[in-house]
mmCIF file of C-alpha atoms in Angstrom:
data_model
loop_
_atom_site.group_PDB
_atom_site.id
_atom_site.type_symbol
_atom_site.label_atom_id
_atom_site.label_comp_id
_atom_site.label_asym_id
_atom_site.label_seq_id
_atom_site.Cartn_x
_atom_site.Cartn_y
_atom_site.Cartn_z
ATOM 1 C CA UNK A 1 79.757 53.712 32.118
ATOM 2 C CA UNK A 2 76.271 52.576 31.224
ATOM 3 C CA UNK A 3 76.290 50.032 34.064
ATOM 4 C CA UNK A 4 77.396 52.710 36.546
ATOM 5 C CA UNK A 5 74.554 54.997 35.446
ATOM 6 C CA UNK A 6 72.063 52.150 35.840
ATOM 7 C CA UNK A 7 73.354 51.416 39.362
ATOM 8 C CA UNK A 8 73.136 55.096 40.367
ATOM 9 C CA UNK A 9 69.598 55.351 38.918
ATOM 10 C CA UNK A 10 68.527 52.205 40.786
ATOM 11 C CA UNK A 11 69.923 53.482 44.080
ATOM 12 C CA UNK A 12 68.203 56.842 43.529
ATOM 13 C CA UNK A 13 64.829 55.231 42.778
ATOM 14 C CA UNK A 14 65.144 52.919 45.794
ATOM 15 C CA UNK A 15 65.995 55.873 48.068
ATOM 16 C CA UNK A 16 63.075 57.858 46.667
ATOM 17 C CA UNK A 17 60.675 54.973 47.359
ATOM 18 C CA UNK A 18 61.974 54.633 50.930
ATOM 19 C CA UNK A 19 61.650 58.379 51.507
ATOM 20 C CA UNK A 20 58.121 58.438 50.073
ATOM 21 C CA UNK A 21 57.132 55.601 52.378
ATOM 22 C CA UNK A 22 58.366 57.671 55.329
ATOM 23 C CA UNK A 23 56.440 60.827 54.429
ATOM 24 C CA UNK A 24 53.279 58.959 53.332
ATOM 25 C CA UNK A 25 52.820 56.223 55.928
ATOM 26 C CA UNK A 26 50.676 53.233 55.202
ATOM 27 C CA UNK A 27 47.043 53.791 56.161
ATOM 28 C CA UNK A 28 46.175 51.251 58.804
ATOM 29 C CA UNK A 29 42.832 49.485 58.998
ATOM 30 C CA UNK A 30 40.660 50.533 61.942
ATOM 31 C CA UNK A 31 40.604 47.714 64.483
ATOM 32 C CA UNK A 32 39.158 49.417 67.571
ATOM 33 C CA UNK A 33 38.324 52.592 69.472
ATOM 34 C CA UNK A 34 39.457 54.123 72.757
ATOM 35 C CA UNK A 35 37.675 57.036 74.472
ATOM 36 C CA UNK A 36 38.750 59.622 77.020
ATOM 37 C CA UNK A 37 36.783 62.363 78.772
ATOM 38 C CA UNK A 38 33.556 60.393 79.222
ATOM 39 C CA UNK A 39 31.632 60.972 82.456
ATOM 40 C CA UNK A 40 28.021 60.000 81.759
ATOM 41 C CA UNK A 41 28.090 58.505 78.278
ATOM 42 C CA UNK A 42 28.779 54.760 78.165
ATOM 43 C CA UNK A 43 31.572 53.487 75.937
ATOM 44 C CA UNK A 44 29.308 50.604 74.914
ATOM 45 C CA UNK A 45 26.863 53.064 73.363
ATOM 46 C CA UNK A 46 29.553 54.885 71.363
ATOM 47 C CA UNK A 47 30.985 51.559 70.194
ATOM 48 C CA UNK A 48 27.553 50.685 68.761
ATOM 49 C CA UNK A 49 27.486 54.067 66.977
ATOM 50 C CA UNK A 50 30.982 53.678 65.482
ATOM 51 C CA UNK A 51 31.190 49.931 64.838
ATOM 52 C CA UNK A 52 30.323 50.494 61.146
ATOM 53 C CA UNK A 53 33.788 52.065 60.643
ATOM 54 C CA UNK A 54 35.760 49.001 61.723
ATOM 55 C CA UNK A 55 37.716 47.563 58.812
ATOM 56 C CA UNK A 56 37.978 50.888 56.953
ATOM 57 C CA UNK A 57 41.352 52.492 56.182
ATOM 58 C CA UNK A 58 42.081 55.333 58.595
ATOM 59 C CA UNK A 59 42.292 58.511 56.478
ATOM 60 C CA UNK A 60 41.031 62.112 56.461
ATOM 61 C CA UNK A 61 37.610 61.147 55.077
ATOM 62 C CA UNK A 62 37.059 58.594 57.847
ATOM 63 C CA UNK A 63 38.179 61.097 60.505
ATOM 64 C CA UNK A 64 35.601 63.600 59.233
ATOM 65 C CA UNK A 65 32.901 60.918 59.082
ATOM 66 C CA UNK A 66 33.587 59.855 62.695
ATOM 67 C CA UNK A 67 33.573 63.475 63.887
ATOM 68 C CA UNK A 68 30.234 64.117 62.163
ATOM 69 C CA UNK A 69 28.778 60.898 63.575
ATOM 70 C CA UNK A 70 29.684 61.975 67.114
ATOM 71 C CA UNK A 71 28.592 65.566 66.570
ATOM 72 C CA UNK A 72 25.148 64.386 65.447
ATOM 73 C CA UNK A 73 24.720 62.768 68.855
ATOM 74 C CA UNK A 74 24.408 66.277 70.285
ATOM 75 C CA UNK A 75 26.258 65.260 73.454
ATOM 76 C CA UNK A 76 29.744 66.712 72.996
ATOM 77 C CA UNK A 77 31.191 70.229 72.842
ATOM 78 C CA UNK A 78 34.716 69.025 71.934
ATOM 79 C CA UNK A 79 35.746 66.107 69.690
ATOM 80 C CA UNK A 80 39.303 65.121 68.724
ATOM 81 C CA UNK A 81 40.006 62.002 66.622
ATOM 82 C CA UNK A 82 43.518 60.543 66.338
ATOM 83 C CA UNK A 83 44.851 57.243 65.021
ATOM 84 C CA UNK A 84 47.749 55.227 66.478
ATOM 85 C CA UNK A 85 49.183 51.810 65.513
ATOM 86 C CA UNK A 86 47.414 48.981 67.257
ATOM 87 C CA UNK A 87 49.309 47.276 70.093
ATOM 88 C CA UNK A 88 48.409 43.870 68.634
ATOM 89 C CA UNK A 89 49.187 44.532 64.983
ATOM 90 C CA UNK A 90 51.267 47.464 63.690
ATOM 91 C CA UNK A 91 49.352 47.421 60.389
ATOM 92 C CA UNK A 92 46.080 48.089 62.218
ATOM 93 C CA UNK A 93 44.982 51.414 63.686
ATOM 94 C CA UNK A 94 43.362 52.116 67.041
ATOM 95 C CA UNK A 95 41.256 55.282 66.912
ATOM 96 C CA UNK A 96 41.697 57.372 70.053
ATOM 97 C CA UNK A 97 38.876 59.862 70.627
ATOM 98 C CA UNK A 98 39.042 62.678 73.197
ATOM 99 C CA UNK A 99 35.620 64.087 74.141
ATOM 100 C CA UNK A 100 34.139 66.791 76.335
ATOM 101 C CA UNK A 101 30.495 66.277 77.250
ATOM 102 C CA UNK A 102 27.827 68.966 77.206
ATOM 103 C CA UNK A 103 25.522 69.455 80.173
ATOM 104 C CA UNK A 104 22.683 67.031 79.478
ATOM 105 C CA UNK A 105 20.638 67.005 82.707
ATOM 106 C CA UNK A 106 18.920 70.121 83.958
ATOM 107 C CA UNK A 107 15.700 71.626 85.234
ATOM 108 C CA UNK A 108 14.627 74.018 82.525
ATOM 109 C CA UNK A 109 12.270 76.983 83.050
ATOM 110 C CA UNK A 110 10.680 78.302 79.895
ATOM 111 C CA UNK A 111 8.153 80.854 78.779
ATOM 112 C CA UNK A 112 6.662 82.579 75.794
ATOM 113 C CA UNK A 113 4.657 85.696 75.074
ATOM 114 C CA UNK A 114 2.905 86.484 71.813
ATOM 115 C CA UNK A 115 -0.264 88.049 70.496
ATOM 116 C CA UNK A 116 -2.052 84.969 71.804
ATOM 117 C CA UNK A 117 -1.086 85.482 75.461
ATOM 118 C CA UNK A 118 1.489 84.571 78.108
ATOM 119 C CA UNK A 119 2.723 81.065 78.994
ATOM 120 C CA UNK A 120 5.294 79.711 81.439
ATOM 121 C CA UNK A 121 6.464 76.449 82.902
ATOM 122 C CA UNK A 122 9.359 74.166 83.709
ATOM 123 C CA UNK A 123 10.672 70.745 82.689
ATOM 124 C CA UNK A 124 13.141 68.230 84.034
ATOM 125 C CA UNK A 125 15.178 67.146 81.039
ATOM 126 C CA UNK A 126 17.808 64.433 80.716
ATOM 127 C CA UNK A 127 19.230 64.114 77.200
ATOM 128 C CA UNK A 128 21.652 61.336 78.102
ATOM 129 C CA UNK A 129 19.672 59.094 80.437
ATOM 130 C CA UNK A 130 21.454 55.836 81.341
ATOM 131 C CA UNK A 131 24.497 57.105 79.402
ATOM 132 C CA UNK A 132 23.034 55.941 76.065
ATOM 133 C CA UNK A 133 21.582 59.187 74.712
ATOM 134 C CA UNK A 134 18.128 58.231 75.946
ATOM 135 C CA UNK A 135 15.980 61.329 76.437
ATOM 136 C CA UNK A 136 13.644 61.688 79.415
ATOM 137 C CA UNK A 137 11.314 64.655 79.901
ATOM 138 C CA UNK A 138 8.876 65.503 82.676
ATOM 139 C CA UNK A 139 7.348 68.952 82.804
ATOM 140 C CA UNK A 140 4.387 71.219 82.799
ATOM 141 C CA UNK A 141 3.230 74.647 81.712
ATOM 142 C CA UNK A 142 0.489 77.047 82.689
ATOM 143 C CA UNK A 143 -1.240 79.914 80.909
ATOM 144 C CA UNK A 144 -4.230 82.128 81.615
ATOM 145 C CA UNK A 145 -6.830 79.572 80.542
ATOM 146 C CA UNK A 146 -4.942 76.267 80.594
ATOM 147 C CA UNK A 147 -2.368 74.013 82.176
ATOM 148 C CA UNK A 148 -0.556 70.971 80.810
ATOM 149 C CA UNK A 149 1.635 68.178 82.188
ATOM 150 C CA UNK A 150 3.706 66.035 79.863
ATOM 151 C CA UNK A 151 6.261 63.269 79.887
ATOM 152 C CA UNK A 152 8.271 61.353 77.314
ATOM 153 C CA UNK A 153 11.041 58.782 77.007
ATOM 154 C CA UNK A 154 12.995 58.211 73.814
ATOM 155 C CA UNK A 155 15.632 55.568 73.107
ATOM 156 C CA UNK A 156 17.281 56.415 69.765
ATOM 157 C CA UNK A 157 18.054 53.981 67.001
ATOM 158 C CA UNK A 158 21.784 53.586 66.376
ATOM 159 C CA UNK A 159 21.594 51.680 63.083
ATOM 160 C CA UNK A 160 19.489 49.061 61.311
ATOM 161 C CA UNK A 161 20.567 46.391 63.809
ATOM 162 C CA UNK A 162 19.774 48.538 66.873
ATOM 163 C CA UNK A 163 16.208 49.928 66.614
ATOM 164 C CA UNK A 164 14.855 52.386 69.158
ATOM 165 C CA UNK A 165 11.508 53.378 70.600
ATOM 166 C CA UNK A 166 9.679 56.366 72.066
ATOM 167 C CA UNK A 167 6.858 56.751 74.595
ATOM 168 C CA UNK A 168 5.065 60.015 75.296
ATOM 169 C CA UNK A 169 1.950 61.271 77.024
ATOM 170 C CA UNK A 170 0.285 64.485 78.128
ATOM 171 C CA UNK A 171 -2.778 65.819 79.917
ATOM 172 C CA UNK A 172 -4.154 69.323 79.632
ATOM 173 C CA UNK A 173 -7.138 71.254 80.888
ATOM 174 C CA UNK A 174 -7.695 74.242 78.689
ATOM 175 C CA UNK A 175 -10.054 76.776 77.248
ATOM 176 C CA UNK A 176 -9.207 76.977 73.563
ATOM 177 C CA UNK A 177 -10.317 80.060 71.638
ATOM 178 C CA UNK A 178 -10.158 79.382 67.890
ATOM 179 C CA UNK A 179 -9.938 82.448 65.649
ATOM 180 C CA UNK A 180 -10.151 83.338 61.989
ATOM 181 C CA UNK A 181 -7.202 84.900 60.194
ATOM 182 C CA UNK A 182 -8.684 88.338 60.884
ATOM 183 C CA UNK A 183 -8.690 87.576 64.619
ATOM 184 C CA UNK A 184 -12.457 86.993 64.965
ATOM 185 C CA UNK A 185 -13.364 84.416 67.625
ATOM 186 C CA UNK A 186 -15.144 81.418 66.069
ATOM 187 C CA UNK A 187 -15.198 78.805 68.844
ATOM 188 C CA UNK A 188 -14.406 78.568 72.513
ATOM 189 C CA UNK A 189 -13.877 74.985 73.617
ATOM 190 C CA UNK A 190 -13.422 74.175 77.297
ATOM 191 C CA UNK A 191 -12.350 70.691 78.303
ATOM 192 C CA UNK A 192 -9.751 68.049 79.118
ATOM 193 C CA UNK A 193 -7.369 66.485 76.602
ATOM 194 C CA UNK A 194 -5.412 63.235 76.967
ATOM 195 C CA UNK A 195 -2.709 62.132 74.545
ATOM 196 C CA UNK A 196 -0.528 58.995 74.498
ATOM 197 C CA UNK A 197 1.785 57.620 71.797
ATOM 198 C CA UNK A 198 4.219 54.730 71.334
ATOM 199 C CA UNK A 199 6.692 54.566 68.426
ATOM 200 C CA UNK A 200 9.314 52.180 67.087
ATOM 201 C CA UNK A 201 12.227 53.950 65.374
ATOM 202 C CA UNK A 202 14.965 52.703 63.079
ATOM 203 C CA UNK A 203 17.954 53.890 61.024
ATOM 204 C CA UNK A 204 18.186 52.372 57.550
ATOM 205 C CA UNK A 205 21.505 54.083 56.784
ATOM 206 C CA UNK A 206 23.655 56.882 58.174
ATOM 207 C CA UNK A 207 21.203 59.571 57.059
ATOM 208 C CA UNK A 208 17.941 57.706 56.387
ATOM 209 C CA UNK A 209 15.591 56.812 59.248
ATOM 210 C CA UNK A 210 11.950 56.096 59.954
ATOM 211 C CA UNK A 211 9.396 55.378 62.631
ATOM 212 C CA UNK A 212 5.948 53.897 63.045
ATOM 213 C CA UNK A 213 3.660 54.419 66.004
ATOM 214 C CA UNK A 214 0.164 54.338 67.370
ATOM 215 C CA UNK A 215 -1.523 57.112 69.340
ATOM 216 C CA UNK A 216 -4.666 57.939 71.275
ATOM 217 C CA UNK A 217 -6.166 61.434 71.515
ATOM 218 C CA UNK A 218 -9.151 62.121 73.733
ATOM 219 C CA UNK A 219 -11.031 65.413 74.014
ATOM 220 C CA UNK A 220 -13.518 65.547 76.889
ATOM 221 C CA UNK A 221 -15.601 68.740 76.753
ATOM 222 C CA UNK A 222 -17.039 70.377 79.848
ATOM 223 C CA UNK A 223 -19.972 71.641 77.782
ATOM 224 C CA UNK A 224 -22.354 68.655 77.883
ATOM 225 C CA UNK A 225 -23.862 69.795 74.588
ATOM 226 C CA UNK A 226 -20.681 68.736 72.771
ATOM 227 C CA UNK A 227 -19.785 65.132 72.004
ATOM 228 C CA UNK A 228 -16.443 63.920 73.322
ATOM 229 C CA UNK A 229 -13.885 63.045 70.620
ATOM 230 C CA UNK A 230 -11.630 59.959 70.693
ATOM 231 C CA UNK A 231 -9.100 59.249 67.930
ATOM 232 C CA UNK A 232 -6.896 56.163 67.552
ATOM 233 C CA UNK A 233 -4.323 56.550 64.779
ATOM 234 C CA UNK A 234 -1.260 55.002 63.132
ATOM 235 C CA UNK A 235 1.698 57.326 62.399
ATOM 236 C CA UNK A 236 4.383 56.427 59.799
ATOM 237 C CA UNK A 237 7.390 58.759 59.292
ATOM 238 C CA UNK A 238 10.307 58.673 56.843
ATOM 239 C CA UNK A 239 13.220 61.089 57.310
ATOM 240 C CA UNK A 240 16.425 61.872 55.407
ATOM 241 C CA UNK A 241 18.906 64.225 57.065
ATOM 242 C CA UNK A 242 22.499 65.302 56.464
ATOM 243 C CA UNK A 243 24.175 67.660 58.928
ATOM 244 C CA UNK A 244 27.633 69.093 59.528
ATOM 245 C CA UNK A 245 29.169 71.817 61.694
ATOM 246 C CA UNK A 246 31.743 74.435 60.709
ATOM 247 C CA UNK A 247 32.587 75.627 64.227
ATOM 248 C CA UNK A 248 29.916 78.354 64.159
ATOM 249 C CA UNK A 249 26.774 77.055 62.461
ATOM 250 C CA UNK A 250 25.264 73.692 61.644
ATOM 251 C CA UNK A 251 24.594 72.987 57.989
ATOM 252 C CA UNK A 252 21.571 70.762 57.437
ATOM 253 C CA UNK A 253 19.598 69.216 54.612
ATOM 254 C CA UNK A 254 16.344 67.627 55.778
ATOM 255 C CA UNK A 255 13.445 65.961 53.986
ATOM 256 C CA UNK A 256 10.620 64.324 55.942
ATOM 257 C CA UNK A 257 7.332 62.696 54.991
ATOM 258 C CA UNK A 258 4.812 61.809 57.698
ATOM 259 C CA UNK A 259 1.145 60.970 58.008
ATOM 260 C CA UNK A 260 -1.730 59.740 60.132
ATOM 261 C CA UNK A 261 -4.282 57.050 59.381
ATOM 262 C CA UNK A 262 -6.945 56.628 62.019
ATOM 263 C CA UNK A 263 -10.551 56.733 63.060
ATOM 264 C CA UNK A 264 -12.722 58.155 65.791
ATOM 265 C CA UNK A 265 -14.744 55.980 68.139
ATOM 266 C CA UNK A 266 -17.807 57.223 66.218
ATOM 267 C CA UNK A 267 -16.465 55.513 63.103
ATOM 268 C CA UNK A 268 -15.220 58.604 61.234
ATOM 269 C CA UNK A 269 -12.097 58.018 59.119
ATOM 270 C CA UNK A 270 -9.336 60.638 59.601
ATOM 271 C CA UNK A 271 -6.054 61.144 57.749
ATOM 272 C CA UNK A 272 -3.204 63.654 57.666
ATOM 273 C CA UNK A 273 -0.297 64.081 55.265
ATOM 274 C CA UNK A 274 2.751 66.258 55.802
ATOM 275 C CA UNK A 275 5.877 66.995 53.757
ATOM 276 C CA UNK A 276 8.680 69.041 55.302
ATOM 277 C CA UNK A 277 11.949 70.164 53.702
ATOM 278 C CA UNK A 278 14.686 72.347 55.188
ATOM 279 C CA UNK A 279 18.104 73.604 54.119
ATOM 280 C CA UNK A 280 20.477 75.455 56.453
ATOM 281 C CA UNK A 281 23.728 76.142 54.653
ATOM 282 C CA UNK A 282 26.631 78.413 55.714
ATOM 283 C CA UNK A 283 27.562 80.842 52.936
ATOM 284 C CA UNK A 284 30.639 81.932 54.867
ATOM 285 C CA UNK A 285 31.544 80.640 58.356
ATOM 286 C CA UNK A 286 29.482 83.307 60.195
ATOM 287 C CA UNK A 287 26.591 83.651 57.730
ATOM 288 C CA UNK A 288 24.004 80.933 57.106
ATOM 289 C CA UNK A 289 21.325 80.666 54.394
ATOM 290 C CA UNK A 290 17.913 79.409 55.597
ATOM 291 C CA UNK A 291 15.227 77.799 53.461
ATOM 292 C CA UNK A 292 12.204 75.858 54.707
ATOM 293 C CA UNK A 293 8.964 74.609 53.159
ATOM 294 C CA UNK A 294 6.135 72.544 54.591
ATOM 295 C CA UNK A 295 2.810 71.179 53.316
ATOM 296 C CA UNK A 296 0.152 69.892 55.722
ATOM 297 C CA UNK A 297 -3.207 68.452 54.697
ATOM 298 C CA UNK A 298 -5.918 66.854 56.836
ATOM 299 C CA UNK A 299 -9.194 65.066 56.178
ATOM 300 C CA UNK A 300 -12.049 64.875 58.697
ATOM 301 C CA UNK A 301 -9.888 66.027 61.605
ATOM 302 C CA UNK A 302 -11.848 67.787 64.422
ATOM 303 C CA UNK A 303 -11.271 71.553 64.600
ATOM 304 C CA UNK A 304 -9.522 71.390 67.976
ATOM 305 C CA UNK A 305 -6.961 68.898 66.594
ATOM 306 C CA UNK A 306 -6.264 70.698 63.311
ATOM 307 C CA UNK A 307 -2.885 72.171 62.363
ATOM 308 C CA UNK A 308 -1.634 75.503 63.706
ATOM 309 C CA UNK A 309 0.922 77.932 62.292
ATOM 310 C CA UNK A 310 3.850 76.146 63.968
ATOM 311 C CA UNK A 311 2.976 73.011 61.977
ATOM 312 C CA UNK A 312 4.290 74.676 58.827
ATOM 313 C CA UNK A 313 7.080 76.689 60.469
ATOM 314 C CA UNK A 314 5.289 79.989 60.032
ATOM 315 C CA UNK A 315 4.791 83.040 62.251
ATOM 316 C CA UNK A 316 2.472 85.230 60.150
ATOM 317 C CA UNK A 317 -0.846 83.763 61.339
ATOM 318 C CA UNK A 318 -2.674 84.360 64.645
ATOM 319 C CA UNK A 319 -1.581 81.949 67.384
ATOM 320 C CA UNK A 320 -5.143 80.568 67.778
ATOM 321 C CA UNK A 321 -5.780 79.961 64.074
ATOM 322 C CA UNK A 322 -6.435 76.321 63.052
ATOM 323 C CA UNK A 323 -6.812 74.931 59.530
ATOM 324 C CA UNK A 324 -6.920 71.532 57.785
ATOM 325 C CA UNK A 325 -4.868 72.746 54.807
ATOM 326 C CA UNK A 326 -1.616 74.702 55.092
ATOM 327 C CA UNK A 327 1.341 75.391 52.816
ATOM 328 C CA UNK A 328 4.145 77.528 54.211
ATOM 329 C CA UNK A 329 7.638 78.546 53.276
ATOM 330 C CA UNK A 330 10.308 80.914 54.543
ATOM 331 C CA UNK A 331 13.790 81.876 53.447
ATOM 332 C CA UNK A 332 16.448 84.251 54.679
ATOM 333 C CA UNK A 333 19.841 84.695 56.304
ATOM 334 C CA UNK A 334 21.235 84.284 59.818
ATOM 335 C CA UNK A 335 24.411 86.013 60.993
ATOM 336 C CA UNK A 336 26.521 84.970 63.991
ATOM 337 C CA UNK A 337 26.976 88.386 65.605
ATOM 338 C CA UNK A 338 28.658 87.476 68.902
ATOM 339 C CA UNK A 339 30.300 84.157 69.776
ATOM 340 C CA UNK A 340 31.802 83.259 73.155
ATOM 341 C CA UNK A 341 32.944 80.047 74.794
ATOM 342 C CA UNK A 342 29.525 79.531 76.364
ATOM 343 C CA UNK A 343 26.997 80.938 73.883
ATOM 344 C CA UNK A 344 26.415 82.579 70.521
ATOM 345 C CA UNK A 345 24.034 85.418 69.644
ATOM 346 C CA UNK A 346 22.763 85.599 66.080
ATOM 347 C CA UNK A 347 20.525 87.978 64.162
ATOM 348 C CA UNK A 348 18.295 86.747 61.365
ATOM 349 C CA UNK A 349 15.964 88.051 58.708
ATOM 350 C CA UNK A 350 13.447 85.971 56.764
ATOM 351 C CA UNK A 351 10.598 86.372 54.315
ATOM 352 C CA UNK A 352 7.617 84.081 54.887
ATOM 353 C CA UNK A 353 4.650 83.036 52.774
ATOM 354 C CA UNK A 354 1.706 80.863 53.793
ATOM 355 C CA UNK A 355 -1.321 79.558 51.919
ATOM 356 C CA UNK A 356 -4.207 78.281 54.075
ATOM 357 C CA UNK A 357 -7.883 77.378 53.982
ATOM 358 C CA UNK A 358 -9.908 79.778 56.154
ATOM 359 C CA UNK A 359 -13.151 78.883 57.927
ATOM 360 C CA UNK A 360 -15.332 80.338 55.159
ATOM 361 C CA UNK A 361 -13.635 77.840 52.792
ATOM 362 C CA UNK A 362 -11.781 80.646 51.058
ATOM 363 C CA UNK A 363 -8.069 80.298 50.362
ATOM 364 C CA UNK A 364 -5.980 82.937 52.087
ATOM 365 C CA UNK A 365 -2.501 83.927 50.950
ATOM 366 C CA UNK A 366 -0.342 85.781 53.482
ATOM 367 C CA UNK A 367 3.233 86.967 53.124
ATOM 368 C CA UNK A 368 5.669 89.297 54.787
ATOM 369 C CA UNK A 369 9.085 89.867 56.352
ATOM 370 C CA UNK A 370 10.323 88.990 59.816
ATOM 371 C CA UNK A 371 13.439 89.105 61.885
ATOM 372 C CA UNK A 372 14.884 88.781 65.329
ATOM 373 C CA UNK A 373 17.670 87.392 67.481
ATOM 374 C CA UNK A 374 18.567 83.919 68.752
ATOM 375 C CA UNK A 375 20.909 82.655 71.445
ATOM 376 C CA UNK A 376 22.545 79.225 71.149
ATOM 377 C CA UNK A 377 24.052 77.697 74.296
ATOM 378 C CA UNK A 378 27.349 75.887 73.621
ATOM 379 C CA UNK A 379 27.570 73.875 76.851
ATOM 380 C CA UNK A 380 23.946 72.726 76.932
ATOM 381 C CA UNK A 381 22.289 70.727 74.179
ATOM 382 C CA UNK A 382 19.188 72.926 73.790
ATOM 383 C CA UNK A 383 17.314 74.731 71.028
ATOM 384 C CA UNK A 384 17.713 78.483 70.677
ATOM 385 C CA UNK A 385 16.341 81.160 72.925
ATOM 386 C CA UNK A 386 14.798 83.692 70.599
ATOM 387 C CA UNK A 387 12.713 86.784 69.921
ATOM 388 C CA UNK A 388 11.103 87.709 66.623
ATOM 389 C CA UNK A 389 8.730 90.180 64.983
ATOM 390 C CA UNK A 390 6.811 89.385 61.782
ATOM 391 C CA UNK A 391 4.527 91.490 59.586
ATOM 392 C CA UNK A 392 1.601 90.038 57.617
ATOM 393 C CA UNK A 393 1.358 92.445 54.664
ATOM 394 C CA UNK A 394 -2.132 91.553 53.272
ATOM 395 C CA UNK A 395 -3.738 91.641 56.752
ATOM 396 C CA UNK A 396 -1.686 94.607 58.062
ATOM 397 C CA UNK A 397 -0.935 92.660 61.249
ATOM 398 C CA UNK A 398 2.193 92.224 63.367
ATOM 399 C CA UNK A 399 2.938 88.920 65.118
ATOM 400 C CA UNK A 400 5.474 89.035 67.953
ATOM 401 C CA UNK A 401 6.958 86.206 69.988
ATOM 402 C CA UNK A 402 9.516 85.488 72.682
ATOM 403 C CA UNK A 403 10.455 81.932 73.663
ATOM 404 C CA UNK A 404 12.977 80.206 75.927
ATOM 405 C CA UNK A 405 13.853 76.529 75.833
ATOM 406 C CA UNK A 406 11.664 75.862 72.797
ATOM 407 C CA UNK A 407 12.159 76.228 69.053
ATOM 408 C CA UNK A 408 10.128 78.835 67.214
#
């Protein structure tokens, strides 16, 4: 009887093991990738992006990692990752990825209106040049007292073994009115400005990257009583970023440190330091928490090249205010109000604070609420179209802005 029970138990355990093997299949090792749905993007580029996952066991964590890696490229509106046994070895897995590309080449009109005036222009933008996520931009803009032409080319870094580079340049002829926080005109500078920069970029890990570049800035003033200003500078940047997408909003954690070390042709030493941190985190799928802080400090920088309110992600200050020292922060919530196949409209509310050095060397502290709407385009890889109104409580001043094709 005892032997019979042992035989029955053995058969039962063997059957259970066989059944468990059927419902929990062996996780194959990733041996390759196959793509479908590509029109502009080259497979060779995506293979460079995903080659780090070869040799890993194909499981749910790897699927999520691959999806996030592709989503961070900003090129695709649909991503589906599946694993099938390899044709060469049944124990290996071939990852089949179905993709739908966003529109990446377009001629983009844009404009903005604020307390500082009206601006408009257009740009030819290709965010997937040569099928390798290279970005090419050629455009211009015109306002009441200025016009600007600009161009840039950026080849991204894929990983530590595939560095990238960026080239950019611009020319502008403008009359720049620089104001105090109270809106009083301090300077009016009329002249030509040339800017050129070259950078080498690299990824040290999935989320950690950096760049180093050299730039030239030239200010040529029409007023012969003013000396022209030429600055040659070195720009190092370190950046750590984690991002994900929940089907409605992107969650992001960003920390960036950047600086400038340079000199003018007159021998003056100039430096800048900047620290930027940002958190965008969905609380529920359609509601996102926003938190941002930025510190910018400059030494010996000419007034016309000093930081403006956008440098510290702030909207409370006059558009023509410049300062060498700025500390800004804002926090709030953003709600996805309407979402369609092609676009999403959100409403947001924030509270902003900013600490700056004014032209009389006094420290000014401004704070106040703001809010507005944004539109995100699902089929085009572009920043939001938005409109916002902000109130500076200590200075009893409203700042209003509308923008299209640019972040604000």
